[in-house]
mmCIF file of C-alpha atoms and ligand atoms in Angstrom:
data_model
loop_
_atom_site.group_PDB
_atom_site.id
_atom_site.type_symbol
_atom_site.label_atom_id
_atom_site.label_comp_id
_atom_site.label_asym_id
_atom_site.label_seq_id
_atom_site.Cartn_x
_atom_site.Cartn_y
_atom_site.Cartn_z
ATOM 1 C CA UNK A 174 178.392 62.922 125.364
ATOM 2 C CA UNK A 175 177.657 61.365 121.734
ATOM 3 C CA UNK A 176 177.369 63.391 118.788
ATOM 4 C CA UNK A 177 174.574 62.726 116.100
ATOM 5 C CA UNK A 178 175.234 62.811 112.161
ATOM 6 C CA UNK A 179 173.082 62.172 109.300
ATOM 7 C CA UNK A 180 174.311 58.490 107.923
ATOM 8 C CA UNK A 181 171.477 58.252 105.096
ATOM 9 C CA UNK A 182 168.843 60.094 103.184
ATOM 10 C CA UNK A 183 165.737 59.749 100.551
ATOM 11 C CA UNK A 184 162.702 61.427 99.062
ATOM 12 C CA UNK A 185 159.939 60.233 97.355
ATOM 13 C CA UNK A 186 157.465 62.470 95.392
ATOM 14 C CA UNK A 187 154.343 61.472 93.550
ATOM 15 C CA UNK A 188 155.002 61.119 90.012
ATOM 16 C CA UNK A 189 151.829 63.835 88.187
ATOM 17 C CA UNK A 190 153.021 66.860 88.149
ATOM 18 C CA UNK A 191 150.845 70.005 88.094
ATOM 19 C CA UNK A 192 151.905 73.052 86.517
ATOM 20 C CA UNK A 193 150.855 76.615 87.131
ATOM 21 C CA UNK A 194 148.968 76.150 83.751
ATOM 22 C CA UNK A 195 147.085 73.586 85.046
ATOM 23 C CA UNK A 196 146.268 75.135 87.970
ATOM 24 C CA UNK A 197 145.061 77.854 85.596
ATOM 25 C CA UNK A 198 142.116 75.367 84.111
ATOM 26 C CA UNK A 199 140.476 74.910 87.248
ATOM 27 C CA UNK A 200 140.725 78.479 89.012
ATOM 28 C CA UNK A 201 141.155 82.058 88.442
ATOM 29 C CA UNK A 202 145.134 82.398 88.321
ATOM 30 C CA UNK A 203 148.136 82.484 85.960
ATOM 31 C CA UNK A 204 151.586 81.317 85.765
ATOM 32 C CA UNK A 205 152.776 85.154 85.846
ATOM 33 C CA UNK A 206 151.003 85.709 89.141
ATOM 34 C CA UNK A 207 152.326 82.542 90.786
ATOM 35 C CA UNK A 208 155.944 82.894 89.872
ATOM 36 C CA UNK A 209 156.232 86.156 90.198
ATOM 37 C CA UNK A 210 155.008 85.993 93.481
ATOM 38 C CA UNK A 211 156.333 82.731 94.933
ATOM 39 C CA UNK A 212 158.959 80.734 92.109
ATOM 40 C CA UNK A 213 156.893 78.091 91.964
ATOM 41 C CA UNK A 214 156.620 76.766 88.308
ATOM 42 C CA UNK A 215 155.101 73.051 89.048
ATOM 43 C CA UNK A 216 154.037 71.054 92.063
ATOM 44 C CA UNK A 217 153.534 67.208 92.558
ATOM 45 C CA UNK A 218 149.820 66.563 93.802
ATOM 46 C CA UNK A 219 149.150 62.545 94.541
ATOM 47 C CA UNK A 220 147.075 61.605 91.506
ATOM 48 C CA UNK A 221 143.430 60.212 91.862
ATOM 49 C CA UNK A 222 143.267 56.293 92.888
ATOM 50 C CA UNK A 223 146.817 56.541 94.137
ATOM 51 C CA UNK A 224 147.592 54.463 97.238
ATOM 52 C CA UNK A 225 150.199 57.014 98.390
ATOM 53 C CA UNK A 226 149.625 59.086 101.787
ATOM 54 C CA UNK A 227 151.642 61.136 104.138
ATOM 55 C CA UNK A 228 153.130 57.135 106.094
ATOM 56 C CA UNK A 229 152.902 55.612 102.418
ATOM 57 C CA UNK A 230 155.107 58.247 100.558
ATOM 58 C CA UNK A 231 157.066 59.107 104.061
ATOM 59 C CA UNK A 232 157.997 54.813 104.387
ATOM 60 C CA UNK A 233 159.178 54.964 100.415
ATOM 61 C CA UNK A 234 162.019 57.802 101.431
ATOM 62 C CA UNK A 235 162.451 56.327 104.646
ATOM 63 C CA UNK A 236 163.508 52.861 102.687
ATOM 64 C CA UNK A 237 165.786 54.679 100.422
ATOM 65 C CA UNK A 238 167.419 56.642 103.782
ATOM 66 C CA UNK A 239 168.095 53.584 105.412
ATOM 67 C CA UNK A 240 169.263 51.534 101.984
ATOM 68 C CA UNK A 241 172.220 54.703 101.682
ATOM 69 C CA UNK A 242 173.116 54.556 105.671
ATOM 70 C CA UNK A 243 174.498 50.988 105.212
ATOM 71 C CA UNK A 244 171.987 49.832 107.712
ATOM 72 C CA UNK A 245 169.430 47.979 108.074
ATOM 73 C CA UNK A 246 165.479 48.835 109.309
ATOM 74 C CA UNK A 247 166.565 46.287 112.321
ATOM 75 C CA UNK A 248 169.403 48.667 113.191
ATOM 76 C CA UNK A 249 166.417 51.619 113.544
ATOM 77 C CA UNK A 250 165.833 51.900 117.469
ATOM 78 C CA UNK A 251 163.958 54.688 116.928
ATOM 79 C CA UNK A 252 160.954 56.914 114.768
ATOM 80 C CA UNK A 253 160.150 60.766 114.859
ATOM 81 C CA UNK A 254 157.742 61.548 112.075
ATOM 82 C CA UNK A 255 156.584 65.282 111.301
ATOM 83 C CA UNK A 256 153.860 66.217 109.364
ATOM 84 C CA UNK A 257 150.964 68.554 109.085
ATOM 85 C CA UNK A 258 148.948 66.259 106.962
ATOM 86 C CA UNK A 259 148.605 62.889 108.844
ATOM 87 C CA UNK A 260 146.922 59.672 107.439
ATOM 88 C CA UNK A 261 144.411 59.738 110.835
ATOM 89 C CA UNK A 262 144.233 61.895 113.682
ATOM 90 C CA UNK A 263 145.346 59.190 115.385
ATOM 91 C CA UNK A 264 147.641 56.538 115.629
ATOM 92 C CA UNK A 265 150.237 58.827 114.300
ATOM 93 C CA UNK A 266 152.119 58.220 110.905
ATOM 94 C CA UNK A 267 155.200 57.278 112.885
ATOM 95 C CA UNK A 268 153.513 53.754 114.051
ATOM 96 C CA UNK A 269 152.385 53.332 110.750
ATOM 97 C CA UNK A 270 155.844 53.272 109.257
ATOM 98 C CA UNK A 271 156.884 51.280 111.757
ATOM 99 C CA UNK A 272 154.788 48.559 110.187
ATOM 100 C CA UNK A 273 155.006 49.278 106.606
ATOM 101 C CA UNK A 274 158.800 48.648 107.075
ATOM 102 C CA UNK A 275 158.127 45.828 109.179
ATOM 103 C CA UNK A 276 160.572 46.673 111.639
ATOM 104 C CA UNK A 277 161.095 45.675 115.818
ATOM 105 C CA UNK A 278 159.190 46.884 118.163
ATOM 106 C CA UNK A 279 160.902 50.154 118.812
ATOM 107 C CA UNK A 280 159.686 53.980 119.954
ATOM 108 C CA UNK A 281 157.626 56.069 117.294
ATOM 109 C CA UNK A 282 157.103 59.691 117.786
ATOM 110 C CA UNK A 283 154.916 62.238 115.640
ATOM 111 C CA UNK A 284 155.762 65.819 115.942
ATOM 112 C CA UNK A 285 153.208 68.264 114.795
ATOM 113 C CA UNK A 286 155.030 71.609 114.282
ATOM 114 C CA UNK A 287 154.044 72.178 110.299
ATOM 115 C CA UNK A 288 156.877 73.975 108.397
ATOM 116 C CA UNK A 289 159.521 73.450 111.228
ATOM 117 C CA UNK A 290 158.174 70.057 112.086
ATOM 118 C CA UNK A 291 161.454 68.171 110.271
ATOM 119 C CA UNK A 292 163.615 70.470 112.014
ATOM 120 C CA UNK A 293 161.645 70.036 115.439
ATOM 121 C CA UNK A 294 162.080 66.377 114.449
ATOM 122 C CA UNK A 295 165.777 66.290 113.580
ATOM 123 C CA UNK A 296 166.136 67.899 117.176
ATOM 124 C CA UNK A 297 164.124 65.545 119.289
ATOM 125 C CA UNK A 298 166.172 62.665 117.457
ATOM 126 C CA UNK A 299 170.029 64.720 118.240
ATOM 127 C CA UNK A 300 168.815 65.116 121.913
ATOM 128 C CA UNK A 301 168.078 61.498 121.928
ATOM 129 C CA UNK A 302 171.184 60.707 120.217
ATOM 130 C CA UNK A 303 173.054 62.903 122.041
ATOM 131 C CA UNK A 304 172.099 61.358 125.685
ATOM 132 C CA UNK A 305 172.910 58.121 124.251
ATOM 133 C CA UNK A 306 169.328 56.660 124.515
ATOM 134 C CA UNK A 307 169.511 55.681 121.179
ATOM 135 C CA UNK A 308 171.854 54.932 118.400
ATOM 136 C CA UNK A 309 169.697 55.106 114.678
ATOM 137 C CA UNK A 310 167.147 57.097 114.383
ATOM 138 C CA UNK A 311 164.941 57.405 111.546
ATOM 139 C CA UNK A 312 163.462 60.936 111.254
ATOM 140 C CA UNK A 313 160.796 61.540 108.473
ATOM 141 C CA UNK A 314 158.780 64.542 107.286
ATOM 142 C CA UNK A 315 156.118 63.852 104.647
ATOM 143 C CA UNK A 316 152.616 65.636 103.336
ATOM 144 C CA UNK A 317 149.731 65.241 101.494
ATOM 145 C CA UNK A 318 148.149 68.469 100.778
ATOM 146 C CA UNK A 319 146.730 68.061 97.790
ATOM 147 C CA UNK A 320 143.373 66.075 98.948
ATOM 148 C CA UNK A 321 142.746 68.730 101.455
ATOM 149 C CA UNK A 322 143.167 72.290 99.672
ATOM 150 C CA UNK A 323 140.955 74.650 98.267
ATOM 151 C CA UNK A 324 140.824 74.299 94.344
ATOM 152 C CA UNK A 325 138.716 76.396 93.395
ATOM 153 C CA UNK A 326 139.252 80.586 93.213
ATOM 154 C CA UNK A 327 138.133 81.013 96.829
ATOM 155 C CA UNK A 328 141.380 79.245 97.794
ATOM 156 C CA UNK A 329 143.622 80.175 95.221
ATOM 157 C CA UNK A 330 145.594 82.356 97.957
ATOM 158 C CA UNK A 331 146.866 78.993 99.740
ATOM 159 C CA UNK A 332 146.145 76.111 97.166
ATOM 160 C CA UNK A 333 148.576 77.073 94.145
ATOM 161 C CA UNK A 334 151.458 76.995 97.425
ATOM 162 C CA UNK A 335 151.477 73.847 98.328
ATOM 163 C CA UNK A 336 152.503 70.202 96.960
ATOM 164 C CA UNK A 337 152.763 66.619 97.538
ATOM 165 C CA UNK A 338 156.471 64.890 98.888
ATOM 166 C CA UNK A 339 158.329 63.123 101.966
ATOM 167 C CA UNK A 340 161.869 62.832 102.853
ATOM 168 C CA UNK A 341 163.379 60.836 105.478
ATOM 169 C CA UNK A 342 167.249 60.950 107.212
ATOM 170 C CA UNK A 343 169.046 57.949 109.348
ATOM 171 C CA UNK A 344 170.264 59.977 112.281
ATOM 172 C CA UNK A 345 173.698 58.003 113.920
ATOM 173 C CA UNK A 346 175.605 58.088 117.074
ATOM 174 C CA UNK A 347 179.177 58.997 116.049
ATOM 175 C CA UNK A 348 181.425 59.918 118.419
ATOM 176 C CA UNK A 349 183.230 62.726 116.420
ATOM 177 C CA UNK A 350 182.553 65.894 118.150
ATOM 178 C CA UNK A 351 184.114 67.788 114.917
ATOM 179 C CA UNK A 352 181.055 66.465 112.626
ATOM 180 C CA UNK A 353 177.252 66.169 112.853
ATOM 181 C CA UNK A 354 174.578 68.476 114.530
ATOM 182 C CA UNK A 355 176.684 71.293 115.970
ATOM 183 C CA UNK A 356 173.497 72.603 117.321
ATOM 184 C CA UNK A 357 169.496 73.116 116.931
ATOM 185 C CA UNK A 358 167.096 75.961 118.355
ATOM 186 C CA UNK A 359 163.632 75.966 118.486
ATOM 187 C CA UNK A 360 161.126 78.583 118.533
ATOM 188 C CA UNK A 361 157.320 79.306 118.253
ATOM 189 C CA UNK A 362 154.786 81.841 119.188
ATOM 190 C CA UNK A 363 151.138 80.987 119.414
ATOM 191 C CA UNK A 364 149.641 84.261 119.758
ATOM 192 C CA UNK A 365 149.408 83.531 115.872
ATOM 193 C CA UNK A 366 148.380 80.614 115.706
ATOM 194 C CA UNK A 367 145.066 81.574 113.612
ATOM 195 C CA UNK A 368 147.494 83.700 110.862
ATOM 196 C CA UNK A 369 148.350 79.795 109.213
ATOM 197 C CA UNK A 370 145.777 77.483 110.033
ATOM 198 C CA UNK A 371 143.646 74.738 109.179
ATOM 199 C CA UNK A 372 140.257 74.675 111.650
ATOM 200 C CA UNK A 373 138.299 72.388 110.877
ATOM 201 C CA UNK A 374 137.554 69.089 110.915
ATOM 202 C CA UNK A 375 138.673 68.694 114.744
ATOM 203 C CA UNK A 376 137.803 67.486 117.719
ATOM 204 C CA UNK A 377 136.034 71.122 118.698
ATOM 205 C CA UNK A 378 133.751 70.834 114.950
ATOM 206 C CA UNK A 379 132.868 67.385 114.595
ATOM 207 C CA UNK A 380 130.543 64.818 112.548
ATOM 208 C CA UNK A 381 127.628 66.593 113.372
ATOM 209 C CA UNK A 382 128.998 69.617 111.683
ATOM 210 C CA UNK A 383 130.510 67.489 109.118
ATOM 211 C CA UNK A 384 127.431 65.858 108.307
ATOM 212 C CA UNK A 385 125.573 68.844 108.439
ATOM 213 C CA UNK A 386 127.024 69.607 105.241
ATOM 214 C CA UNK A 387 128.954 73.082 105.189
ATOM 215 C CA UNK A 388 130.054 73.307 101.426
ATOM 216 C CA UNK A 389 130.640 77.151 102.107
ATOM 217 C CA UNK A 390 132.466 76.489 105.138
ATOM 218 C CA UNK A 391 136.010 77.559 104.447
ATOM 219 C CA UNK A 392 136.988 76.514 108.008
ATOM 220 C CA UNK A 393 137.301 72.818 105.931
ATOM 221 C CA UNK A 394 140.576 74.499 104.463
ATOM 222 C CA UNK A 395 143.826 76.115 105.020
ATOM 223 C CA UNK A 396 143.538 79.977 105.934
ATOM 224 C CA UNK A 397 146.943 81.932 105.889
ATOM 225 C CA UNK A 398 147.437 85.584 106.164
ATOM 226 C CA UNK A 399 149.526 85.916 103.560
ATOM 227 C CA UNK A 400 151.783 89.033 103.949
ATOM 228 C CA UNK A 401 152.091 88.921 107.845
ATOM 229 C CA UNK A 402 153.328 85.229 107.348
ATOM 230 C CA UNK A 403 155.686 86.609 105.026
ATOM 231 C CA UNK A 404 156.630 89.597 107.656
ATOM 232 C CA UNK A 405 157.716 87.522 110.505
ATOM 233 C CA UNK A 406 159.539 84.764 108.105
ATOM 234 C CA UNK A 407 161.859 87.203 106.944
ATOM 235 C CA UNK A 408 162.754 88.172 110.645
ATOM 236 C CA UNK A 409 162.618 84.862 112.131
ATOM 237 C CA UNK A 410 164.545 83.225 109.927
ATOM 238 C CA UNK A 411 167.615 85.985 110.087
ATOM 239 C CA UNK A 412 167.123 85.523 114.197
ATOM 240 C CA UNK A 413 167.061 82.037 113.990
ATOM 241 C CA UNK A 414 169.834 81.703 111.467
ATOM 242 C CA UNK A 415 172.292 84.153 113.708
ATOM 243 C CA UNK A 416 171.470 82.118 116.725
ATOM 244 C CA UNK A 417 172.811 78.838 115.040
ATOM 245 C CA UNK A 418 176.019 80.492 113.866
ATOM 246 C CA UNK A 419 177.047 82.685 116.688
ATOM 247 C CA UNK A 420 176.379 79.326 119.120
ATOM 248 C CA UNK A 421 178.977 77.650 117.673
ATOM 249 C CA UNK A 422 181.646 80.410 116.871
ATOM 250 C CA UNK A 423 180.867 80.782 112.644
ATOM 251 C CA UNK A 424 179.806 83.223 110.666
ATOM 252 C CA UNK A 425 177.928 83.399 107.315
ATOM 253 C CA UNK A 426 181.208 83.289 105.424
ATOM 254 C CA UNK A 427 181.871 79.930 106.779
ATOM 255 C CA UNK A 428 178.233 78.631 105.339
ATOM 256 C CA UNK A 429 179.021 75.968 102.546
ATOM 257 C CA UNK A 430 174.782 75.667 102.078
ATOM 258 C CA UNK A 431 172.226 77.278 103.144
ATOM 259 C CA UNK A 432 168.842 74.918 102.946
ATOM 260 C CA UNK A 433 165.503 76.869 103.641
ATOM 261 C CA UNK A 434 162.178 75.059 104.305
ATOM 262 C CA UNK A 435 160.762 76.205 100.936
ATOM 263 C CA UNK A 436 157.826 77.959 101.300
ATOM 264 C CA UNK A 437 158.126 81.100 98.977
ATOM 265 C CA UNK A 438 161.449 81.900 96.820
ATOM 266 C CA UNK A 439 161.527 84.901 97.562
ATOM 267 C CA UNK A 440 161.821 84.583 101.369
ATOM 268 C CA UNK A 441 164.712 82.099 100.416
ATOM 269 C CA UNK A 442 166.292 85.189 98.192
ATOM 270 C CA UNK A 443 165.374 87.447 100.950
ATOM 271 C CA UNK A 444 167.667 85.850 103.212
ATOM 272 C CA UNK A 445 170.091 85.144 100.969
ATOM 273 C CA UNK A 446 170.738 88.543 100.270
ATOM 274 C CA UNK A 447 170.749 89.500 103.908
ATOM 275 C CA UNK A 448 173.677 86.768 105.073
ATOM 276 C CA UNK A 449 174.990 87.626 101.155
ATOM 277 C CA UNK A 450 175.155 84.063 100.136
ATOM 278 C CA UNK A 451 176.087 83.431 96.758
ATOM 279 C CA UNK A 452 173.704 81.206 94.526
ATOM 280 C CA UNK A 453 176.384 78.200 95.071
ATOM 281 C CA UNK A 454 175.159 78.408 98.762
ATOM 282 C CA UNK A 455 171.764 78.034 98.689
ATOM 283 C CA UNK A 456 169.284 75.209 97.527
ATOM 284 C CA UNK A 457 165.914 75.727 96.733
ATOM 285 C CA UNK A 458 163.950 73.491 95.019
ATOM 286 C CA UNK A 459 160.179 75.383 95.417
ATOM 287 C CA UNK A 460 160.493 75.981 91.984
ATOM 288 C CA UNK A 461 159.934 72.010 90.821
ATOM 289 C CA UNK A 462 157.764 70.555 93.885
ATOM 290 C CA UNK A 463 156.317 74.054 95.776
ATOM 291 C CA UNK A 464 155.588 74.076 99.392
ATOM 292 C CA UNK A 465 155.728 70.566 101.126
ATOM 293 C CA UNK A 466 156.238 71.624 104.784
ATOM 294 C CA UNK A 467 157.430 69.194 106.496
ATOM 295 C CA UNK A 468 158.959 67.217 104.179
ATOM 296 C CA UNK A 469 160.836 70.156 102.175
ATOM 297 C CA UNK A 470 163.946 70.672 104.034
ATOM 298 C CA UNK A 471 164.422 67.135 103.791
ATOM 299 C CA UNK A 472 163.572 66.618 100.415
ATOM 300 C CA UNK A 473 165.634 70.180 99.148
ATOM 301 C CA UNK A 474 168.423 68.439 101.474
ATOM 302 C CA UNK A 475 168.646 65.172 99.723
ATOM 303 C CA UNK A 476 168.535 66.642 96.651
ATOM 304 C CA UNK A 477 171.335 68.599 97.413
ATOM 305 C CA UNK A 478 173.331 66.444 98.198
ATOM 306 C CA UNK A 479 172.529 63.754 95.394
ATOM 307 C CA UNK A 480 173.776 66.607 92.941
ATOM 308 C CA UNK A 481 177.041 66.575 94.807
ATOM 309 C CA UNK A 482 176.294 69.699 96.588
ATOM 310 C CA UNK A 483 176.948 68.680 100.072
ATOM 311 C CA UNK A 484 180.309 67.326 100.616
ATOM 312 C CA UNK A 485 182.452 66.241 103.592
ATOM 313 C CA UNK A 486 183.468 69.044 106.133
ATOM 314 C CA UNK A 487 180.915 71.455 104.783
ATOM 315 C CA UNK A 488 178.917 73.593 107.578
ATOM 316 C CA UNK A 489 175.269 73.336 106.329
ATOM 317 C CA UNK A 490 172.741 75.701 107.989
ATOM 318 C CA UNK A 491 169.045 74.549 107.445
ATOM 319 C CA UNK A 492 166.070 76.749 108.454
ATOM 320 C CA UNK A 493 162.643 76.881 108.916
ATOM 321 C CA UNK A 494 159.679 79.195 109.558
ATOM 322 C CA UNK A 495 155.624 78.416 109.414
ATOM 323 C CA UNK A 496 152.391 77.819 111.132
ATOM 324 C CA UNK A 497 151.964 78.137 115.200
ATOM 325 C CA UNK A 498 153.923 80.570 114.321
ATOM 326 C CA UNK A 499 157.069 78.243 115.021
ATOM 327 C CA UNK A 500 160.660 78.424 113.608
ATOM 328 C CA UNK A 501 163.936 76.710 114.098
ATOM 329 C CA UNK A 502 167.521 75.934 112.515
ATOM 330 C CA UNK A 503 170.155 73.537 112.359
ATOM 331 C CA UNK A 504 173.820 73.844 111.959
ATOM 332 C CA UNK A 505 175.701 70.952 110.631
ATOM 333 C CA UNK A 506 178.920 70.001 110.014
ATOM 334 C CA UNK A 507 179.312 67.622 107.088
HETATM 335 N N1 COA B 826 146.469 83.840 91.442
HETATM 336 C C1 COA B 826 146.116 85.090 91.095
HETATM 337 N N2 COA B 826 145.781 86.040 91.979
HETATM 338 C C2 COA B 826 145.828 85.702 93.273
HETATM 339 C C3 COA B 826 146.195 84.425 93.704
HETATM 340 C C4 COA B 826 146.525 83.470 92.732
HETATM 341 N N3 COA B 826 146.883 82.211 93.033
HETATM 342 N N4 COA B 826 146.146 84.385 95.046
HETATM 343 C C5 COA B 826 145.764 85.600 95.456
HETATM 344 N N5 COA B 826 145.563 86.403 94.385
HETATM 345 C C6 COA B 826 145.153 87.809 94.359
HETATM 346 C C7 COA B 826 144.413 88.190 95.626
HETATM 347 O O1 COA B 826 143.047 87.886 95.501
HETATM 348 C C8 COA B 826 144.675 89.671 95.664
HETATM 349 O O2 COA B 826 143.808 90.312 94.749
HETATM 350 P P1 COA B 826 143.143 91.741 95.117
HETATM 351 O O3 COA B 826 144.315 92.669 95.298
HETATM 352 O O4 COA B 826 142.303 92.028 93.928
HETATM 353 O O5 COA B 826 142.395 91.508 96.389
HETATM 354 C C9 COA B 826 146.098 89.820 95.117
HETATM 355 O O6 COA B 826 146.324 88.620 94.360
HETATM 356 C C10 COA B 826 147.141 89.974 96.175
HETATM 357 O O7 COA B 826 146.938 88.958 97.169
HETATM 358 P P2 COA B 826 147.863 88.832 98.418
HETATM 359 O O8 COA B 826 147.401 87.677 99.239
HETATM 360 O O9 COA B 826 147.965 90.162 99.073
HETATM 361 O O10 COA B 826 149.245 88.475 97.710
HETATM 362 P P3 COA B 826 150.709 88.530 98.307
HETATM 363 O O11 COA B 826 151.499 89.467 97.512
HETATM 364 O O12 COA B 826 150.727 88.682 99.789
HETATM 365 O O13 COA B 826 151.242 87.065 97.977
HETATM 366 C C11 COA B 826 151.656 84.956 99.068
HETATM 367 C C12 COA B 826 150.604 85.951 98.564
HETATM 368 C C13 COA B 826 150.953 83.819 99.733
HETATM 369 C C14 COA B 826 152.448 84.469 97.877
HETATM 370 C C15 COA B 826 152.615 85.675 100.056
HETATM 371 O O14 COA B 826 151.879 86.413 100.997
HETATM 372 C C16 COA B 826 153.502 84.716 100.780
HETATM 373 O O15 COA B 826 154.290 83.992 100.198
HETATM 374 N N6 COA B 826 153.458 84.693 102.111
HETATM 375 C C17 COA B 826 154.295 83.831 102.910
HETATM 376 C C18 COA B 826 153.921 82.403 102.758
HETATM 377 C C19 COA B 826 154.788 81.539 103.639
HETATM 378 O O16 COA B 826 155.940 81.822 103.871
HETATM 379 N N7 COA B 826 154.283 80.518 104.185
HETATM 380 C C20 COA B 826 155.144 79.762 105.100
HETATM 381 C C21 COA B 826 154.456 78.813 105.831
HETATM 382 S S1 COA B 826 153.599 77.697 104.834
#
């Protein structure tokens, strides 16, 4: 059997950046309140007349990815492209990209598992990898939030979380069992699927809803319940975390970084404390571009390593909790 390591990455976010105080202009909140409660200080929200979307900003960090793997898009001979926020309900974003890059005619798969959706992605591509069906695969996880959130005070609970961004990863055959994906696991439970949720519009409340014009329809935007989203993050992500390392033999001592999907610093601190990480071995990045589902792993991940924080031979553990409820984690070896 093949092993699968990451060869290339990029990320791409939208330029305007929106602080808390902005924020503050157009709704009921404060800085205080939003750090306090999540570390976010600033967010990147695509600006008015931009071209950018989820495929547009997700194809700019795929280009980047494949530019540092040493390949080229013809070398791609595959696509797995997460997001929560896609450019149409259908074709997926993953087809999309295929022709913005103008690459062959290859496979293109969207995964739709919000804040676990790159690691759900990442996974699908190892299996693939690790079968030997393919050799490069291009995995992406990219969002556009800001045209679809709440902001105004009504939504203030959910719109001051979230921001703009994609990141993308060349996944590669090697055939080094000591290095790449040691392992993946996948979880979800959709008895809460209406705790993180956006209902409407889909294909059950449709144009003639739309049309009927339901200004005071908060259906239109993202509904979270807030604390027990919170509750089953902290526990998930410890479960899911455990699962990775005891699979392969490791313990926390042996993480080099620990990468959280950033949705709230003080989950990320949460868990740090509980595998007692020091601050060398985790990376958060909530703080600059807030809550980006699926793209944030990715993005916190390049990141990382562009500040030299990811080096050869180091076990990296990435996790990920969020809406379905799903979760999920990856262990790495550098
Ligand atoms: N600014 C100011 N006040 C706000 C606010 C904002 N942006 N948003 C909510 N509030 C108010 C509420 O109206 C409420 O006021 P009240 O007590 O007068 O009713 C109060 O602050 C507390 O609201 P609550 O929702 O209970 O806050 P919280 O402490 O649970 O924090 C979150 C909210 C969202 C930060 C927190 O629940 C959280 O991070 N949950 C997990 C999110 C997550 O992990 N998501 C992952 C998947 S995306």
């Amino acid at each position: 059997m093949y092993n699968s390591k990451i060869t290339g990455m990029g990320f791409y976010v939208p330029d305007n950046i929106v602080t808390n105080d902005d924020l503050a202009k157009i709704m009921d909140t404060n800085d205080a309140w939003i750090q306090e409660r999540t570390g976010i200080q600033e967010r990147r929200w695509i600006p008015e007349g931009s071209e950018d979307t989820s495929a547009v900003m997700g194809a700019k960090a795929a280009r980047i990815a494949i530019e540092r793997s040493g390949l080229t898009k013809d070398d791609i001979d595959f696509i797995v492209f997460a997001t929560l926020s896609p450019d149409y309900f259908f074709p997926g974003c993953g087809v999309m990209i295929q022709d913005m890059l103008d690459m062959q005619t290859i496979g293109a798969l969207d995964v739709r598992n919000q804040c676990s959706g790159f690691l759900y992605a990442l996974s699908t591509a190892d299996q693939f990898i690790k079968t030997g069906m393919y050799k490069n695969i291009l995995v992406i996880g990219a969002e556009y939030h800001s045209n679809a959130l709440d902001k105004t005070t009504r939504g203030r609970g959910v719109g001051v979380l979230f921001g703009d961004g994609a990141g993308a990863c060349v996944l590669s055959r090697t055939e080094d069992n000591t290095k790449g994906i040691l392992s993946t696991h996948l979880y979800s439970q959709g008895k809460y699927a209406d705790k993180l949720i956006v209902k409407t519009p889909s294909i059950k409340h449709w144009v003639p809803e739309i049309l009927a014009g339901k200004e005071d329809d908060t259906s239109y935007f993202p509904y979270m319940d807030g604390q027990l989203v919170f509750k089953n993050a902290v526990v998930r992500f410890s479960e899911v975390i455990n699962e990775g390392l005891n699979a392969n033999n490791l313990t926390s001592k042996d993480i080099d970084l620990f990468v959280p999907h950033q949705a709230n610093l003080r989950i990320a601190q949460f868990i740090q404390k509980r595998f007692k990480l020091n601050d060398d071995q985790v990376y958060n990045n909530i703080m600059k571009y807030g809550n980006t589902t699926a793209a944030s792993i990715i993005i916190a991940l390049t990141e990382a390593w562009e500040k030299g924080k990811v080096k050869d031979g180091d076990l990296v553990v990435l996790a990920a909790f969020g809406s379905g409820f799903t979760w999920a984690s990856a262990v790495i070896r550098w």
